Amino acid sequence: MAKIDARLDELGLTLPAAPAPAANYVPFVRSGNLLYVSGQISNGPDGLILGRLGATMNVEEGAVAARFCGLALIAQAKAALGDLDRVKRVVKLTGFVNCTPDFTDQPKVVNGCSDLMVEVFGDAGRHARAAVGAPSLPLGVGVEIEAIFEVE
C-alpha cells in the first residue's frame, strides 16, 4: 500500500469521490511540476455544509467544513496523479469563508484544512496560505478552498 494511502487509513479517513466540475472549468490542471486544484466547496457525508460564519455557523463548524474541503482537494490530487505519494509538497491553500462583515476568524476556520494537510502529508503538508472572508459562496456553502501541490 502506498505511504499516503496507509496514512489516510491510519487516520481513519476515507476520501470522497473527486467531485465533478459544476460549470465550465476543469477540476485540476498540471503545469510542469505544479498541480492546481480548483476550489472545493464544503461537502460532508450528509451533503453540502451550508452557512455563514458569524451568523449561522461558529468557528468549530467552519473548521469542520474546511476539513471536508481538504479531503476533496486530496481526492482531486489522487484523481490527477493516481498515487498520492507523487505529492512532494502542499505549496499553497487559498481559503474563502462565507462570513458576516464583522467576522475576523477566517484563519481559524481555514485551519481545518491546513491541519488536515499536515496530518496527511507530514512536513510536506506545511504550506503558504491565504484565508479570505467573502459575502457569499456558491450554493450557500460555508467554505471553499483551492490548492497548489508540487508533484513528481
Coordinates of N, CA and C in Angstrom, one line a residue:
M1 N 0.8 -1.2 0.0 CA 0.0 0.0 0.0 C 0.9 1.2 0.0
A2 N 0.5 2.2 -0.8 CA 1.2 3.5 -0.8 C 1.3 4.2 0.5
K3 N 2.3 4.9 0.8 CA 2.6 5.6 2.0 C 1.4 6.5 2.5
I4 N 1.0 7.4 1.6 CA -0.1 8.3 1.9 C -1.4 7.6 2.1
D5 N -1.7 6.6 1.2 CA -2.9 5.8 1.4 C -2.9 5.1 2.8
A6 N -1.8 4.6 3.2 CA -1.7 4.0 4.5 C -1.9 5.0 5.6
R7 N -1.4 6.2 5.4 CA -1.6 7.3 6.4 C -3.0 7.7 6.5
L8 N -3.7 7.7 5.4 CA -5.2 8.0 5.4 C -5.9 6.9 6.2
D9 N -5.6 5.7 6.0 CA -6.2 4.6 6.7 C -5.9 4.7 8.2
E10 N -4.6 5.0 8.5 CA -4.2 5.1 9.9 C -5.0 6.2 10.6
L11 N -5.3 7.3 9.9 CA -6.1 8.4 10.5 C -7.6 8.1 10.4
G12 N -8.0 7.0 9.8 CA -9.4 6.7 9.7 C -10.2 7.6 8.7
L13 N -9.5 8.1 7.7 CA -10.1 9.0 6.7 C -10.3 8.2 5.4
T14 N -11.5 8.5 4.9 CA -11.9 8.0 3.5 C -12.0 9.2 2.6
L15 N -11.4 9.1 1.5 CA -11.5 10.2 0.5 C -12.9 10.1 -0.2
P16 N -13.5 11.2 -0.4 CA -14.8 11.2 -1.2 C -14.4 11.0 -2.7
A17 N -15.4 10.7 -3.5 CA -15.1 10.7 -5.0 C -14.7 12.1 -5.3
A18 N -13.8 12.2 -6.3 CA -13.4 13.5 -6.7 C -14.6 14.2 -7.4
P19 N -15.1 15.3 -6.8 CA -16.2 16.0 -7.4 C -16.1 16.5 -8.8
A20 N -17.1 16.3 -9.6 CA -17.1 16.8 -11.0 C -17.3 18.3 -11.0
P21 N -16.7 19.0 -12.0 CA -16.9 20.5 -12.0 C -18.4 20.8 -12.2
A22 N -18.8 22.0 -11.6 CA -20.1 22.4 -11.6 C -20.4 23.4 -12.7
A23 N -19.4 23.8 -13.5 CA -19.5 24.8 -14.5 C -18.4 24.5 -15.6
N24 N -18.1 25.6 -16.4 CA -17.2 25.4 -17.5 C -15.7 25.6 -17.0
Y25 N -15.2 24.6 -16.3 CA -13.8 24.6 -15.9 C -13.4 23.1 -15.6
V26 N -12.2 22.9 -15.4 CA -11.7 21.5 -15.1 C -11.3 21.5 -13.6
P27 N -11.4 20.3 -13.0 CA -11.1 20.2 -11.5 C -9.7 20.4 -11.2
F28 N -8.8 20.2 -12.1 CA -7.3 20.4 -11.8 C -6.6 20.6 -13.1
V29 N -5.4 21.3 -13.0 CA -4.6 21.5 -14.2 C -3.1 21.2 -13.7
R30 N -2.4 20.5 -14.4 CA -1.0 20.3 -14.1 C -0.2 21.1 -15.1
S31 N 0.8 21.9 -14.6 CA 1.7 22.7 -15.4 C 3.1 22.4 -14.8
G32 N 3.9 21.7 -15.5 CA 5.2 21.4 -15.0 C 5.1 20.5 -13.8
N33 N 5.7 20.9 -12.7 CA 5.7 20.1 -11.5 C 4.7 20.7 -10.5
L34 N 3.7 21.5 -11.0 CA 2.7 22.0 -10.1 C 1.3 21.5 -10.5
L35 N 0.5 21.1 -9.5 CA -0.8 20.7 -9.8 C -1.7 21.7 -9.1
Y36 N -2.6 22.4 -9.9 CA -3.5 23.4 -9.4 C -4.9 22.7 -9.3
V37 N -5.4 22.7 -8.1 CA -6.8 22.1 -7.9 C -7.8 23.2 -7.7
S38 N -8.8 23.2 -8.5 CA -9.9 24.2 -8.4 C -10.5 24.2 -7.0
G39 N -11.2 25.3 -6.7 CA -11.8 25.4 -5.4 C -12.8 24.3 -5.1
Q40 N -12.7 23.7 -3.9 CA -13.6 22.6 -3.5 C -14.5 23.2 -2.4
I41 N -15.8 23.0 -2.5 CA -16.7 23.5 -1.6 C -16.9 22.5 -0.4
S42 N -17.4 23.1 0.7 CA -17.6 22.2 1.9 C -18.8 21.3 1.6
N43 N -18.5 20.0 1.5 CA -19.5 19.0 1.3 C -19.1 17.8 2.1
G44 N -20.0 17.5 3.1 CA -19.8 16.4 4.0 C -20.6 15.1 3.6
P45 N -20.5 14.1 4.5 CA -21.3 12.9 4.2 C -22.8 13.1 4.1
D46 N -23.3 14.1 4.7 CA -24.7 14.4 4.6 C -25.1 15.5 3.6
G47 N -24.2 15.8 2.8 CA -24.4 16.8 1.8 C -23.7 18.1 2.0
L48 N -24.1 19.2 1.3 CA -23.4 20.4 1.4 C -23.4 21.0 2.8
I49 N -22.3 21.6 3.2 CA -22.3 22.2 4.6 C -22.5 23.7 4.3
L50 N -23.7 24.1 4.6 CA -24.2 25.4 4.3 C -24.1 26.3 5.5
G51 N -24.0 27.6 5.3 CA -24.0 28.5 6.4 C -23.1 29.7 6.3
R52 N -23.2 30.6 7.2 CA -22.4 31.8 7.2 C -21.7 32.0 8.5
L53 N -20.4 32.1 8.5 CA -19.7 32.3 9.8 C -20.0 33.6 10.4
G54 N -20.2 33.6 11.7 CA -20.6 34.8 12.3 C -22.1 35.0 12.4
A55 N -22.9 34.1 11.7 CA -24.3 34.2 11.7 C -24.9 32.8 12.1
T56 N -24.8 31.9 11.2 CA -25.4 30.6 11.4 C -24.4 29.5 11.6
M57 N -23.1 29.8 11.6 CA -22.0 28.8 11.9 C -21.0 29.4 12.8
N58 N -20.5 28.6 13.7 CA -19.4 29.0 14.6 C -18.1 28.6 14.0
V59 N -17.0 29.0 14.6 CA -15.6 28.7 14.1 C -15.4 27.2 14.0
E60 N -15.8 26.4 15.1 CA -15.6 25.0 15.0 C -16.3 24.3 13.9
E61 N -17.5 24.7 13.6 CA -18.3 24.2 12.5 C -17.6 24.6 11.2
G62 N -17.1 25.8 11.1 CA -16.4 26.2 9.9 C -15.1 25.4 9.7
A63 N -14.4 25.1 10.8 CA -13.2 24.3 10.6 C -13.5 22.9 10.1
V64 N -14.6 22.3 10.6 CA -15.0 21.0 10.1 C -15.3 21.1 8.6
A65 N -16.0 22.2 8.2 CA -16.4 22.4 6.8 C -15.1 22.5 6.0
A66 N -14.1 23.2 6.5 CA -12.8 23.4 5.8 C -12.1 22.0 5.7
R67 N -12.2 21.2 6.7 CA -11.6 19.9 6.7 C -12.1 19.1 5.5
F68 N -13.5 19.1 5.3 CA -14.1 18.4 4.2 C -13.6 19.0 2.9
C69 N -13.4 20.3 2.8 CA -12.8 20.8 1.6 C -11.4 20.2 1.3
G70 N -10.7 20.1 2.4 CA -9.3 19.4 2.3 C -9.4 18.0 1.8
L71 N -10.3 17.2 2.3 CA -10.5 15.9 1.8 C -10.8 15.9 0.3
A72 N -11.6 16.8 -0.2 CA -12.0 16.9 -1.6 C -10.7 17.3 -2.4
L73 N -9.9 18.2 -1.8 CA -8.7 18.6 -2.5 C -7.8 17.4 -2.7
I74 N -7.6 16.6 -1.6 CA -6.8 15.4 -1.7 C -7.3 14.4 -2.7
A75 N -8.7 14.3 -2.7 CA -9.3 13.4 -3.7 C -9.0 13.8 -5.1
Q76 N -9.1 15.1 -5.4 CA -8.8 15.6 -6.7 C -7.3 15.4 -7.1
A77 N -6.4 15.5 -6.1 CA -5.0 15.3 -6.4 C -4.8 13.8 -6.7
K78 N -5.5 12.9 -6.0 CA -5.4 11.5 -6.3 C -5.9 11.2 -7.7
A79 N -7.0 11.8 -8.1 CA -7.6 11.6 -9.4 C -6.6 12.1 -10.5
A80 N -5.9 13.2 -10.2 CA -5.0 13.7 -11.2 C -3.7 12.9 -11.3
L81 N -3.2 12.4 -10.2 CA -1.9 11.7 -10.1 C -2.0 10.2 -10.1
G82 N -3.1 9.7 -9.6 CA -3.2 8.2 -9.4 C -2.6 7.7 -8.2
D83 N -1.6 8.4 -7.7 CA -0.8 7.9 -6.5 C -0.5 9.2 -5.7
L84 N -1.0 9.3 -4.5 CA -0.7 10.5 -3.6 C 0.7 10.5 -3.2
D85 N 1.5 9.5 -3.3 CA 2.9 9.5 -3.0 C 3.7 10.4 -3.9
R86 N 3.0 10.8 -5.0 CA 3.7 11.7 -6.0 C 3.6 13.1 -5.6
V87 N 2.8 13.4 -4.5 CA 2.8 14.8 -4.0 C 4.1 15.0 -3.2
K88 N 4.8 16.0 -3.6 CA 6.1 16.3 -2.9 C 5.8 17.4 -1.8
R89 N 4.9 18.2 -2.1 CA 4.6 19.3 -1.1 C 3.3 20.0 -1.4
V90 N 2.6 20.3 -0.3 CA 1.4 21.2 -0.5 C 2.0 22.6 -0.5
V91 N 1.9 23.3 -1.6 CA 2.6 24.6 -1.8 C 1.7 25.7 -1.2
K92 N 0.4 25.8 -1.5 CA -0.4 26.9 -1.1 C -1.9 26.5 -1.1
L93 N -2.6 27.0 -0.1 CA -4.0 26.9 0.0 C -4.6 28.3 0.0
T94 N -5.7 28.5 -0.7 CA -6.4 29.8 -0.6 C -7.8 29.4 -0.1
G95 N -8.2 29.9 1.0 CA -9.5 29.6 1.6 C -10.4 30.8 1.6
F96 N -11.6 30.5 1.2 CA -12.7 31.6 1.2 C -13.8 31.2 2.2
V97 N -14.1 32.1 3.1 CA -15.0 31.8 4.2 C -16.2 32.7 4.0
N98 N -17.4 32.1 3.9 CA -18.7 32.8 3.8 C -18.9 33.4 5.2
C99 N -18.9 34.7 5.3 CA -19.0 35.3 6.7 C -19.6 36.7 6.7
T100 N -20.0 37.0 7.9 CA -20.6 38.4 8.1 C -19.4 39.4 8.0
P101 N -19.7 40.7 7.8 CA -18.7 41.7 7.6 C -17.8 41.8 8.9
D102 N -18.3 41.5 10.1 CA -17.6 41.7 11.3 C -16.8 40.4 11.7
F103 N -17.0 39.3 11.0 CA -16.3 38.1 11.4 C -14.8 38.2 11.0
T104 N -13.9 37.9 11.9 CA -12.5 38.1 11.7 C -11.6 36.8 11.9
D105 N -12.3 35.7 12.1 CA -11.6 34.5 12.4 C -11.4 33.5 11.2
Q106 N -11.3 34.1 10.0 CA -11.1 33.3 8.8 C -9.9 32.3 9.0
P107 N -8.8 32.8 9.5 CA -7.7 31.9 9.7 C -8.0 30.6 10.5
K108 N -8.8 30.8 11.6 CA -9.1 29.7 12.5 C -10.0 28.7 11.7
V109 N -10.8 29.2 10.8 CA -11.7 28.3 10.0 C -10.8 27.5 9.0
V110 N -10.0 28.2 8.3 CA -9.2 27.5 7.3 C -8.2 26.6 7.9
N111 N -7.9 26.7 9.2 CA -7.0 25.8 9.9 C -7.5 24.4 9.8
G112 N -8.8 24.2 9.6 CA -9.4 22.9 9.5 C -8.8 22.1 8.3
C113 N -8.5 22.8 7.2 CA -7.9 22.2 6.1 C -6.4 22.2 6.2
S114 N -5.8 23.2 6.7 CA -4.3 23.3 6.9 C -3.9 22.1 7.8
D115 N -4.6 22.0 9.0 CA -4.3 20.9 9.9 C -4.3 19.5 9.2
L116 N -5.4 19.3 8.4 CA -5.5 18.1 7.7 C -4.3 17.8 6.8
M117 N -3.9 18.8 6.0 CA -2.8 18.6 5.1 C -1.5 18.2 5.9
V118 N -1.3 18.7 7.1 CA -0.1 18.3 7.8 C -0.3 16.9 8.4
E119 N -1.5 16.6 8.9 CA -1.8 15.3 9.4 C -1.5 14.2 8.3
V120 N -1.9 14.5 7.1 CA -1.8 13.5 6.0 C -0.4 13.5 5.4
F121 N 0.2 14.7 5.1 CA 1.4 14.7 4.3 C 2.6 15.0 5.2
G122 N 2.5 15.2 6.5 CA 3.6 15.5 7.4 C 4.1 16.9 7.1
D123 N 5.5 17.0 7.2 CA 6.1 18.3 6.9 C 5.9 18.8 5.5
A124 N 5.7 17.9 4.6 CA 5.4 18.3 3.2 C 4.0 18.9 3.1
G125 N 3.2 18.8 4.1 CA 1.8 19.4 4.1 C 1.8 20.8 4.6
R126 N 3.0 21.3 5.1 CA 3.1 22.7 5.5 C 3.1 23.6 4.3
H127 N 2.4 24.7 4.3 CA 2.1 25.4 3.1 C 2.0 26.9 3.4
A128 N 2.1 27.7 2.3 CA 1.7 29.1 2.3 C 0.2 29.2 2.2
R129 N -0.4 30.3 2.7 CA -1.9 30.3 2.7 C -2.5 31.7 2.7
A130 N -3.7 31.8 2.2 CA -4.5 33.0 2.4 C -5.8 32.5 2.9
A131 N -6.4 33.3 3.8 CA -7.8 33.0 4.4 C -8.6 34.3 4.3
V132 N -9.6 34.3 3.4 CA -10.3 35.5 3.0 C -11.8 35.3 3.3
G133 N -12.3 36.4 3.8 CA -13.8 36.5 4.0 C -14.5 36.8 2.7
A134 N -15.7 36.2 2.5 CA -16.5 36.5 1.4 C -17.9 36.7 1.8
P135 N -18.7 37.6 1.1 CA -20.1 37.9 1.5 C -21.0 36.7 1.1
S136 N -20.6 35.9 0.2 CA -21.3 34.7 -0.1 C -20.4 33.8 -0.9
L137 N -20.8 32.5 -1.0 CA -20.1 31.5 -1.7 C -21.1 30.6 -2.5
P138 N -20.6 29.9 -3.5 CA -21.5 29.1 -4.3 C -22.5 28.2 -3.5
L139 N -23.7 28.2 -3.9 CA -24.7 27.3 -3.3 C -25.0 27.6 -1.8
G140 N -24.4 28.6 -1.3 CA -24.5 29.0 0.2 C -23.6 28.2 1.1
V141 N -22.6 27.5 0.6 CA -21.7 26.8 1.4 C -20.9 27.7 2.4
G142 N -20.4 27.1 3.4 CA -19.6 27.9 4.4 C -18.2 28.2 4.0
V143 N -17.6 27.3 3.3 CA -16.2 27.4 2.9 C -15.9 26.8 1.5
E144 N -14.9 27.4 0.9 CA -14.4 26.9 -0.4 C -12.8 27.1 -0.3
I145 N -12.1 26.1 -0.7 CA -10.6 26.2 -0.7 C -10.1 25.6 -2.0
E146 N -9.0 26.3 -2.5 CA -8.3 25.8 -3.6 C -6.8 25.5 -3.2
A147 N -6.1 24.7 -4.0 CA -4.8 24.3 -3.6 C -3.8 24.2 -4.8
I148 N -2.6 24.4 -4.4 CA -1.5 24.1 -5.4 C -0.5 23.1 -4.7
F149 N -0.3 22.0 -5.4 CA 0.6 21.0 -5.0 C 1.9 20.9 -5.9
E150 N 3.0 20.7 -5.3 CA 4.2 20.3 -6.0 C 4.2 18.8 -6.2
V151 N 4.4 18.3 -7.4 CA 4.3 16.9 -7.7 C 5.5 16.4 -8.5
E152 N 5.6 15.1 -8.4 CA 6.7 14.4 -9.2 C 6.1 14.1 -10.6

